[in-house]
Amino acid sequence: MATTTQDTKRGGSGLLARERGVLEAILPGLDAALEQVPLAELEQRGGPALGAFKAAGGPALLIPEQHGGIGATPVQAVRVQRALASRSPSLAIATNMHHLSMASVVEHLERTVAPDAFEWALINGIAAQSLLVSSALAEGRSGVSNMKPMVRAVRAGENYLVSGAKKPCSLSGSMDLFSGTVLIEGDDEHAGKIAFAVVPADADGIERKIFWESPILAAAESDELIFDEVVVHENLVVAMDMRPGDPMDPTLVRGWTWFEVLAISVYIGVASALVERVLAAGKGGSGEVGALGAELEASMAAVEAVAADVVSEIEPSEVLARSLFVRYSVQEAVVRVANRAADILGGINFIRDPDVGYLVAAARVMAFHPPSRTKCLPALAACLAGEPFDASVF
């Protein structure tokens, strides 16, 4: 589905009008459904947001049309995520991880198999049944590379036995399928390599534990999954030509780029929700409001530019580096906008409307996504000096 002028026209003018216009064109009725539910209800565990997303066909967003999906472009996808985050930050964060899974698997299959190959059956089923797929690349271990998975897969005939833990894993409660990285061990031709594993959510041997104890973004269900010799068919474990410590596989480079551009747009959406409240309250002078808009729209223009490059012929590691340059700039802009919008709304609004404090706190969470700013900025500085981007910062 290509970006069209009609997408924009449907939105009219004003803050978030373009993004909500694209959302309505792609997933009709979802924005209206979310708007009718209080933010506090959408953001609590077990809230209705994920169900509404599934009912609208959202899981098919980045699945190609020839495989039953919507086939949204990267630019459309970041606009959708901004619009969703303005209604429910948790929904946008949770679905971010689903889209990361879909984009990564689709790009891998497009590079390795024919369009009518058996391997596409899983993608076709996800689109047809509107299934949610979790994604777990990180494992919540401070100072340890995300490219050293602690979950192991050991060959057992035509299957693998998967054991270990993943945390945090968004969509841990609502997922239909789990996807994440594992390390292949044992008597196997791929022993020592990192692989993607896809596991049915109801498989025997999967246990869920609360990991995310903060009320902020709780509805994203970013909890712990424990695998105890879960049986996974070999067709659902795809080895990459990569071992821990090796340069990042192209599939992972693309995957992390998708993650960054989608996450950036989510937090722009969170800050946009606060500015929208400023406009609705009629607070602040036109100069102040215009300054907030300048930061938001400049940030969105930057992420859209990188999103457009995701499917270009530009070297993937270069696009990943560009996404990180944008991410760390936007990360600070989002916090500035959120704080200033709360200031303009004033103390009474903060006291009487818990949404204000919630959104200010949610805007801050962008800093906690990998890779950390401290670890990554030296690698980006090296890029400015003409060196290739060092993806080991992940």
Coordinates of N, CA and C in Angstrom, one line a residue, residues 134-136 151 163-175 177-179 199 201 205-211 221-228:
S134 N 4.7 -11.7 19.6 CA 5.7 -11.0 20.5 C 7.0 -11.0 19.9
S135 N 7.9 -10.1 20.4 CA 9.3 -10.0 19.9 C 10.2 -9.8 21.1
A136 N 11.2 -10.6 21.2 CA 12.2 -10.5 22.3 C 13.6 -10.6 21.8
V151 N 18.6 -17.8 25.9 CA 17.7 -18.9 25.6 C 18.4 -19.8 24.7
S163 N 14.9 -23.7 25.9 CA 14.9 -23.4 27.4 C 15.6 -22.1 27.7
G164 N 15.2 -21.5 28.7 CA 15.7 -20.2 29.1 C 14.7 -19.2 29.4
A165 N 15.0 -17.9 29.5 CA 14.1 -16.9 29.9 C 14.3 -15.6 29.0
K166 N 13.2 -15.0 28.7 CA 13.3 -13.7 27.9 C 12.5 -12.6 28.8
K167 N 13.2 -11.5 29.0 CA 12.6 -10.4 29.7 C 13.3 -9.1 29.4
P168 N 12.6 -8.1 29.1 CA 11.1 -8.0 29.0 C 10.6 -8.5 27.6
C169 N 9.4 -9.0 27.6 CA 8.8 -9.5 26.3 C 7.4 -8.9 26.2
S170 N 7.3 -7.8 25.4 CA 6.0 -7.2 25.2 C 5.0 -8.2 24.6
L171 N 3.8 -8.0 24.9 CA 2.7 -8.9 24.4 C 2.7 -10.2 25.1
S172 N 3.4 -10.4 26.2 CA 3.6 -11.7 26.8 C 2.3 -12.3 27.2
G173 N 1.3 -11.5 27.5 CA 0.0 -12.1 27.9 C -1.0 -12.3 26.7
S174 N -0.9 -11.4 25.7 CA -1.9 -11.4 24.6 C -1.3 -12.1 23.3
M175 N -0.1 -12.5 23.3 CA 0.5 -13.0 22.1 C -0.1 -14.3 21.7
L177 N 1.7 -15.9 19.2 CA 3.0 -16.5 18.9 C 4.1 -15.7 19.5
F178 N 5.2 -16.4 20.0 CA 6.4 -15.8 20.4 C 7.4 -15.8 19.4
S179 N 8.2 -14.8 19.2 CA 9.4 -14.8 18.4 C 10.5 -14.1 19.1
V199 N 7.4 -19.6 18.4 CA 6.8 -20.6 19.3 C 5.3 -20.3 19.5
A201 N 2.0 -19.6 21.5 CA 1.9 -19.1 22.8 C 1.4 -20.2 23.8
G205 N 5.3 -25.9 28.5 CA 6.6 -25.5 29.0 C 6.8 -24.1 29.0
I206 N 5.8 -23.2 28.7 CA 6.0 -21.8 28.7 C 5.3 -21.2 30.0
E207 N 6.1 -20.5 30.8 CA 5.6 -19.9 32.0 C 5.7 -18.4 31.9
R208 N 4.7 -17.6 32.4 CA 4.8 -16.2 32.4 C 5.0 -15.7 33.8
K209 N 5.8 -14.7 34.0 CA 6.0 -14.1 35.3 C 6.0 -12.6 35.2
I210 N 5.5 -11.9 36.2 CA 5.5 -10.4 36.1 C 6.9 -9.9 36.2
F211 N 7.2 -9.1 35.3 CA 8.6 -8.4 35.3 C 8.4 -6.9 35.3
E221 N 2.4 -5.2 28.5 CA 2.6 -6.6 28.9 C 4.1 -7.0 28.7
S222 N 5.0 -6.2 29.1 CA 6.4 -6.5 29.0 C 6.9 -7.3 30.2
D223 N 6.5 -8.5 30.2 CA 6.9 -9.4 31.3 C 7.9 -10.4 30.9
E224 N 8.1 -11.4 31.8 CA 9.1 -12.5 31.6 C 8.4 -13.7 31.1
L225 N 9.1 -14.3 30.1 CA 8.7 -15.6 29.6 C 9.8 -16.6 29.9
I226 N 9.4 -17.7 30.5 CA 10.3 -18.8 30.9 C 10.0 -20.0 30.0
F227 N 11.0 -20.6 29.4 CA 10.9 -21.7 28.5 C 11.6 -22.9 29.2
D228 N 10.8 -24.0 29.3 CA 11.4 -25.2 30.0 C 11.2 -26.4 29.0

